[in-house]
Coordinates of C-alpha atoms and ligand atoms in Angstrom, one line a residue:
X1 CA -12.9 -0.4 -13.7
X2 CA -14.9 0.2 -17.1
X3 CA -17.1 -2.7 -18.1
X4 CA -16.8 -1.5 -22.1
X5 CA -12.7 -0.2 -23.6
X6 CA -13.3 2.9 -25.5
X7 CA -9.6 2.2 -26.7
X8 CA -9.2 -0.8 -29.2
X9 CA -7.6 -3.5 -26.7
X10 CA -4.5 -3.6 -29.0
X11 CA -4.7 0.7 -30.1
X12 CA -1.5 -0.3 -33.2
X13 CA 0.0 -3.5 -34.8
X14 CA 3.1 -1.4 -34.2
X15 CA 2.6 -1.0 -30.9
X16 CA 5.0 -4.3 -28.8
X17 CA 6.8 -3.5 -26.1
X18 CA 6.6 -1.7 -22.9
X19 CA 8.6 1.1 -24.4
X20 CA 6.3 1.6 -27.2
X21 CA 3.1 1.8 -24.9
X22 CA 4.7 3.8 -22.8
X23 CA 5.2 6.3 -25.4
X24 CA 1.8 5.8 -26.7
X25 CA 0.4 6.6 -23.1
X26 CA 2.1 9.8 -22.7
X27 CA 1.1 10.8 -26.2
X28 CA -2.9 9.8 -25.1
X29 CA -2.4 11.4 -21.3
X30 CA -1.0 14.5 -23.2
X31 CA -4.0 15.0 -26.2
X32 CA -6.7 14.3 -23.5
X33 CA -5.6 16.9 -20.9
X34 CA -6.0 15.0 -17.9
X35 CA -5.0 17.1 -15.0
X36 CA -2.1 16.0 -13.0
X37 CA -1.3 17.0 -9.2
X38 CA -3.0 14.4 -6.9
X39 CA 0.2 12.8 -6.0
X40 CA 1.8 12.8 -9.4
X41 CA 3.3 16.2 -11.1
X42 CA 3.4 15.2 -14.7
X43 CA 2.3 12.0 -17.4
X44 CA 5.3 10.6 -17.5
X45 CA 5.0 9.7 -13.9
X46 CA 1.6 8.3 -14.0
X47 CA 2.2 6.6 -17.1
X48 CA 4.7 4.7 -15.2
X49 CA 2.8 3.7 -12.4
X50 CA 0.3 2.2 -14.7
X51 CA 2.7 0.1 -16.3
X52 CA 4.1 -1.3 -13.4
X53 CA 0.4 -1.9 -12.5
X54 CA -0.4 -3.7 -15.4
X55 CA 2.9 -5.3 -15.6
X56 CA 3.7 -5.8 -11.9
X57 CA 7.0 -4.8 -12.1
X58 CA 7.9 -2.7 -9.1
X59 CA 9.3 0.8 -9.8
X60 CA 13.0 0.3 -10.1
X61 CA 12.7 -3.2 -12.3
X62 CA 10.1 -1.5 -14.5
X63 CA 13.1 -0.5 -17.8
X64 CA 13.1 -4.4 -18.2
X65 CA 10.2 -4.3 -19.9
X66 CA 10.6 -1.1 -22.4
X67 CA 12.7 -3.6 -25.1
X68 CA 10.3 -6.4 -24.5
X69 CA 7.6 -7.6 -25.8
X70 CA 4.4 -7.1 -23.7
X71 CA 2.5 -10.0 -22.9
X72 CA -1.5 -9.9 -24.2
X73 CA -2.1 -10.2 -20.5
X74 CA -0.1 -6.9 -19.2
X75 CA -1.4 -5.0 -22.8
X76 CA -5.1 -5.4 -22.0
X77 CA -4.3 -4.7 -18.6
X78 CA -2.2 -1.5 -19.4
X79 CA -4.9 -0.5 -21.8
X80 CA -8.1 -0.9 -19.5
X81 CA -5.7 1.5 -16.7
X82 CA -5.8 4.1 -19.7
X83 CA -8.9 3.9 -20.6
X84 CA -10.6 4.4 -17.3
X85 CA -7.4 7.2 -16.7
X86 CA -8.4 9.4 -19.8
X87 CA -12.4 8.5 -20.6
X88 CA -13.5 8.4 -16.6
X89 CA -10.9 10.9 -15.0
X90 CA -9.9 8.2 -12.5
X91 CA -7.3 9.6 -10.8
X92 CA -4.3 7.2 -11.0
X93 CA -3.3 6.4 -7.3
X94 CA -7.1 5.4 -7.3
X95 CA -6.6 3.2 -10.1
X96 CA -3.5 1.1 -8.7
X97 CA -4.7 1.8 -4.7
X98 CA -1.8 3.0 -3.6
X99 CA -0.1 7.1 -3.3
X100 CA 3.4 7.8 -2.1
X101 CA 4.0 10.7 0.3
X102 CA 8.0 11.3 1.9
X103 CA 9.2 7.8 0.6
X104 CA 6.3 5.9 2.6
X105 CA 3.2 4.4 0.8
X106 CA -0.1 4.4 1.8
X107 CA -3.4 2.6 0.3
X108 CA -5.8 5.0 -0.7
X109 CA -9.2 4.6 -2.9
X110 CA -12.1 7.0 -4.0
X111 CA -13.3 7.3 0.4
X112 CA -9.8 9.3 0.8
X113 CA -8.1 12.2 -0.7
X114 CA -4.8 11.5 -2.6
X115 CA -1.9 12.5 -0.2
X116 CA -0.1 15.5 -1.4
X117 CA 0.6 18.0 1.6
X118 CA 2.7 20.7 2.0
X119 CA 3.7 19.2 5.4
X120 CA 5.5 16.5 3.9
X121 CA 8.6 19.1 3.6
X122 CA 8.1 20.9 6.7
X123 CA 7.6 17.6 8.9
X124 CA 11.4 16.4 8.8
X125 CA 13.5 20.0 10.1
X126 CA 11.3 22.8 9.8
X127 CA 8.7 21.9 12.2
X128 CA 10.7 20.4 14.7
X129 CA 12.8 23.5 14.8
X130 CA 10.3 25.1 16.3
X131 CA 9.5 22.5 19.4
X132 CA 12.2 21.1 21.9
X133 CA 14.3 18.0 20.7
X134 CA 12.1 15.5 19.2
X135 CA 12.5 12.5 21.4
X136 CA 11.2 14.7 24.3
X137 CA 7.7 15.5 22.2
X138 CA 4.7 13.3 23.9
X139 CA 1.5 14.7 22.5
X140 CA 0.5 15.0 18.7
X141 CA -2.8 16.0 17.4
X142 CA -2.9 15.7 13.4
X143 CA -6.9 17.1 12.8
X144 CA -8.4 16.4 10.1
X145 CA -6.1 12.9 9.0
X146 CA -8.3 11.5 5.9
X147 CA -5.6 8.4 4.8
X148 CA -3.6 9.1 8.0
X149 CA -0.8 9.7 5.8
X150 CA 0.4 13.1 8.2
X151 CA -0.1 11.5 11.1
X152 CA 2.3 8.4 10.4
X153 CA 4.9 10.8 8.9
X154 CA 4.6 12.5 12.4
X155 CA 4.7 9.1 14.5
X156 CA 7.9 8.2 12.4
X157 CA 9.5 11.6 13.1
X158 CA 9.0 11.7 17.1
X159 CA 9.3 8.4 17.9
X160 CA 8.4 8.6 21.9
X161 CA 4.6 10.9 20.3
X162 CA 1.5 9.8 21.1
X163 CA -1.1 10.6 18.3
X164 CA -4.4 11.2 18.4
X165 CA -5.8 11.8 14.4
X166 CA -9.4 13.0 13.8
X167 CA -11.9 13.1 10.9
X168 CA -15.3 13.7 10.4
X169 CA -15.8 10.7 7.8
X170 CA -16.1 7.2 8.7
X171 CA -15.0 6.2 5.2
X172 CA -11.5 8.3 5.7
X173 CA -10.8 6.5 8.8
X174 CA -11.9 3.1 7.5
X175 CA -8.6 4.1 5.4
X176 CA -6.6 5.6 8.0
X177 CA -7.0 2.8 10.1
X178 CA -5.5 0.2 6.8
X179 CA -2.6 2.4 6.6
X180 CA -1.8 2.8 10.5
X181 CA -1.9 -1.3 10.7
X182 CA 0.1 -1.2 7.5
X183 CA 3.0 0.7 9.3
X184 CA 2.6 -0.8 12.8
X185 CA 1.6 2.0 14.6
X186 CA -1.4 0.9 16.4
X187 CA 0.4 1.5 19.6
X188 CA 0.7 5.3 19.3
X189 CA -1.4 6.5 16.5
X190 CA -5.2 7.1 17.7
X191 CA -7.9 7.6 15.2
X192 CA -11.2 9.6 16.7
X193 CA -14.3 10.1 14.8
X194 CA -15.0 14.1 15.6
X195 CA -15.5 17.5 14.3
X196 CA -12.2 18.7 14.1
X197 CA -10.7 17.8 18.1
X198 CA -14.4 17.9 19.7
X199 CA -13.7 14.2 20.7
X200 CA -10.1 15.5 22.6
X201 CA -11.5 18.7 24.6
X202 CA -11.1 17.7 28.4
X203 CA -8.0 15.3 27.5
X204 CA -4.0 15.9 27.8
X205 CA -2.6 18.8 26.1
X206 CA -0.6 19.1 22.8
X207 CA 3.0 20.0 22.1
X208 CA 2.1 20.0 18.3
X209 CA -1.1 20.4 16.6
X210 CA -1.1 20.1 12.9
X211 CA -4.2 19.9 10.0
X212 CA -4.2 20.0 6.3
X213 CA -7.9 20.5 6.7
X214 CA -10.6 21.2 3.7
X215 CA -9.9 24.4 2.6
X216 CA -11.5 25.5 -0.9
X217 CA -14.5 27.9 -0.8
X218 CA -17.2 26.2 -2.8
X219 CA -17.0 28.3 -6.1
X220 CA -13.7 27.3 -6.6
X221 CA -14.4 23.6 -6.1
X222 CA -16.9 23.3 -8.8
X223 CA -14.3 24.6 -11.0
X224 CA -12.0 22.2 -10.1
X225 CA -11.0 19.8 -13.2
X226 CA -13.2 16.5 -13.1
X227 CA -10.2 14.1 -11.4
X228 CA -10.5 16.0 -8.2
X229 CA -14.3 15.8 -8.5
X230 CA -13.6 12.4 -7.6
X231 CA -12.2 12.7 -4.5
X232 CA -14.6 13.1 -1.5
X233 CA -15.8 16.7 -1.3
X234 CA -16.1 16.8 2.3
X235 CA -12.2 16.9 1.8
X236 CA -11.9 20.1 -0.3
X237 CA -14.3 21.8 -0.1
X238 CA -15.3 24.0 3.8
X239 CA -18.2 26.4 3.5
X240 CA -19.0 29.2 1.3
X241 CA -15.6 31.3 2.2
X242 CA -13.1 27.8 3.0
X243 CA -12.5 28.9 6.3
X244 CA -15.2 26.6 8.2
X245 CA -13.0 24.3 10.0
X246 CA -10.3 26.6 10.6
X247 CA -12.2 28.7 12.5
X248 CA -13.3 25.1 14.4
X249 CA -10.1 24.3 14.9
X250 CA -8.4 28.2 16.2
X251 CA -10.8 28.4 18.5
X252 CA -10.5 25.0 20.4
X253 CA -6.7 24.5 19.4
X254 CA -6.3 27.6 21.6
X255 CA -7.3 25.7 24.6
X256 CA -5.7 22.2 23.5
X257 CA -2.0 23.3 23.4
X258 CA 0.8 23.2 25.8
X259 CA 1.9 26.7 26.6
X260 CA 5.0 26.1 24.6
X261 CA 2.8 24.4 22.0
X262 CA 2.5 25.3 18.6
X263 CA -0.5 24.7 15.8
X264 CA 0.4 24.3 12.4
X265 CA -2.2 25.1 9.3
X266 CA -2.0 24.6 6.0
X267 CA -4.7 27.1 4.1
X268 CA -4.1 27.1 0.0
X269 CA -4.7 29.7 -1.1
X270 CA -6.9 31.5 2.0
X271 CA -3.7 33.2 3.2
X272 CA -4.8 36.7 2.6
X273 CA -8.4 36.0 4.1
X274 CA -6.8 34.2 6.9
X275 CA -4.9 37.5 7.9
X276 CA -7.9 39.6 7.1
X277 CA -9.5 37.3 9.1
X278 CA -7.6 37.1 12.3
X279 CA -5.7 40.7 12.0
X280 CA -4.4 40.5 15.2
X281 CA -3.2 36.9 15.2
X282 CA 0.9 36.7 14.9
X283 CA 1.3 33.8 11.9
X284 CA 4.6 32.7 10.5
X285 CA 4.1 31.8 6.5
X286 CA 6.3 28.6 6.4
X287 CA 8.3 28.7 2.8
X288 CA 7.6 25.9 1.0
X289 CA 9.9 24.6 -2.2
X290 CA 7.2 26.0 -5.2
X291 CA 7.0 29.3 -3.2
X292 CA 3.1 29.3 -2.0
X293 CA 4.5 29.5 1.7
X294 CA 0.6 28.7 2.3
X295 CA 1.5 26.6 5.5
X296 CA 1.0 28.7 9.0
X297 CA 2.7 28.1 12.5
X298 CA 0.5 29.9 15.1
X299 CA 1.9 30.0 18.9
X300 CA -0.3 28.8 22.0
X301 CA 1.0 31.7 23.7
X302 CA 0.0 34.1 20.7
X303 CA -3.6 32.3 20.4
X304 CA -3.9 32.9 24.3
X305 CA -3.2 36.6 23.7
X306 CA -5.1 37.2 20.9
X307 CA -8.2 39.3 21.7
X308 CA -9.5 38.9 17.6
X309 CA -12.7 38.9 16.9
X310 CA -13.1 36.6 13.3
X311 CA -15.1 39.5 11.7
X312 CA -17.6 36.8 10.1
X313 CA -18.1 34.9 13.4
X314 CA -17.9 37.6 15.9
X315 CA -16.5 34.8 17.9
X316 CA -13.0 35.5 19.5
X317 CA -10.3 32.7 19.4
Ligands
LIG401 C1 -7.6 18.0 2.8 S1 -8.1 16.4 3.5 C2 -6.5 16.0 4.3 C3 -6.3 14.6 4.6 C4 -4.8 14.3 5.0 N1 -4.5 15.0 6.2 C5 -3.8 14.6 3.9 O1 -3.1 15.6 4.1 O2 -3.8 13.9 2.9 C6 -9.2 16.9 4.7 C7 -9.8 15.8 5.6 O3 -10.6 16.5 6.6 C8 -11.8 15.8 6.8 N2 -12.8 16.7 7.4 C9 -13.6 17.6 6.8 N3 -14.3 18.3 7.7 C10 -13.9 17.9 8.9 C11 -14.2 18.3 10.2 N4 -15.2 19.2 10.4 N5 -13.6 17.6 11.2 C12 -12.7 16.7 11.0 N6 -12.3 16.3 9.8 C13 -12.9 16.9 8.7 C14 -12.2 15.2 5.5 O4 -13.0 14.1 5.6 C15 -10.8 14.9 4.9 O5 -10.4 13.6 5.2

């Protein structure tokens, strides 16, 4: 938090209840053009959040407040959230510690990307569609697991899976491992410090592999608006091109899989490159609710078969 406001601690004499700074916010978020997207789509919902922050009124109690007066206590509170919001770029689930992904929460903070995958439509029916009934799935592999967020969302969804979640940071997992505990899954989630699923080669095979791993190709990332410059890097950005640890991860998934298994991959935007990259690799573009269908499901048997040479690499997969 800020040691100096560069808001006035009390911004209007006609400012009183929650309702009014709640306007006011959205006005400020609006003017300033933060940028929206790591875990919240618009103001309005991060204005929100802040106020029960500062308030701490949870969600569905927070309308009490909009006709009442504030108390000095939440206003300076409520304020200091702003400021550090508009005049630092503090990304807002950084600010109250705490990001929401398929109805569960999770406690994140600047040593973890904000949860907001793709794979938090296609865990619940698309993904399973493709494997055999989910109470008969063992072994899960979610590379890449920053907060752990995917892999409790998987844990949840096949309740007799084991799985074994990898990153390369020690921070992340310091993270991952808060929200595991926080959802009781010490039992059957495993975190592993490794590049990408180094630490699993030799171990049990996988019916699902999944990643959301770093993906953007350096130029874009240092055009990226200054909120996600907070995040780490090592989660964005992966090499030069963004395909780094994808290529990591098709080449050692191939030998990690159950021969019914499947890897999922979610790439951004590298879908083009990906194909260009791997020409002869069968991938189904999963559709996804805004239309970037930027998630791909990828066959053990069709990674056994491929013969592709990655034309960068010269390494087959
Ligand atoms: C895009 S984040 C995804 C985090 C989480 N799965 C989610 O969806 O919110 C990518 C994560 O990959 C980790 N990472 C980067 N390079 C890696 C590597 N070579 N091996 C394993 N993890 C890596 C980063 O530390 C980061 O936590």
């Amino acid at each position: 938090m800020s040691a100096r406001l560069r808001l006035p601690s009390s911004p209007s004499a006609r400012l009183i209840t929650g309702g009014d700074y709640l306007r006011f916010a959205n006005r400020l978020l609006a003017t300033s053009h933060v940028a929206h997207g790591q875990g919240f789509s618009n103001a309005q919902e991060e204005t929100l959040t802040l106020l029960g922050a500062a308030t701490g009124l949870p969600w569905e109690k927070l309308p009490t407040c909009f006709q009442r007066p504030l108390s000095e206590k939440e206003k300076n509170r409520f304020v200091e959230l702003l400021d550090c919001r508009v005049f630092d770029r503090t990304p807002t689930a950084y600010l109250v510690g705490e990001a929401w992904l398929g109805g569960l929460s999770f406690s994140v903070d600047p040593r973890v990307i904000i949860p907001r995958s793709y794979f938090v439509e296609l865990i619940p029916e698309v993904i399973p569609h493709w494997l055999p009934p989910s109470d008969s799935i063992k072994r899960i592999a979610d590379v890449c697991t920053g907060s752990g967020c995917l892999a409790v969302l998987l844990a949840k969804k096949f309740p007799r899976a084991k799985v074994d979640a990898t990153d390369l940071s020690h921070d992340a997992l310091a993270v991952a491992q808060i929200n595991v505990t926080k959802h009781r899954l010490q039992k059957r989630i495993k975190l592993h410090h490794t590049d990408t699923m180094t630490a699993l080669k030799g171990g049990p095979r996988y019916d699902l592999i999944i990643s959301n791993p770093p993906y953007e190709p350096e130029g874009i990332y240092r055009r990226l608006p200054a909120e996600f410059k907070k995040e780490p890097k090592q989660s964005l950005v992966s090499g030069k091109d963004g395909l780094d640890v994808i290529r990591k991860l098709l080449t050692q998934a191939t030998s990690l899989l159950q021969p019914q298994g499947i890897l999922v991959i979610e790439v951004g935007g590298l879908r083009k490159k990906m194909e260009k990259a791997w020409p002869k690799l069968p991938m189904l573009w999963l559709s996804t609710a805004d239309g970037m269908d930027c998630v791909a499901l990828i066959q053990a048997s069709d990674l056994q078969k491929a013969r592709t040479v990655s034309p960068r690499t010269r390494r087959r997969i």
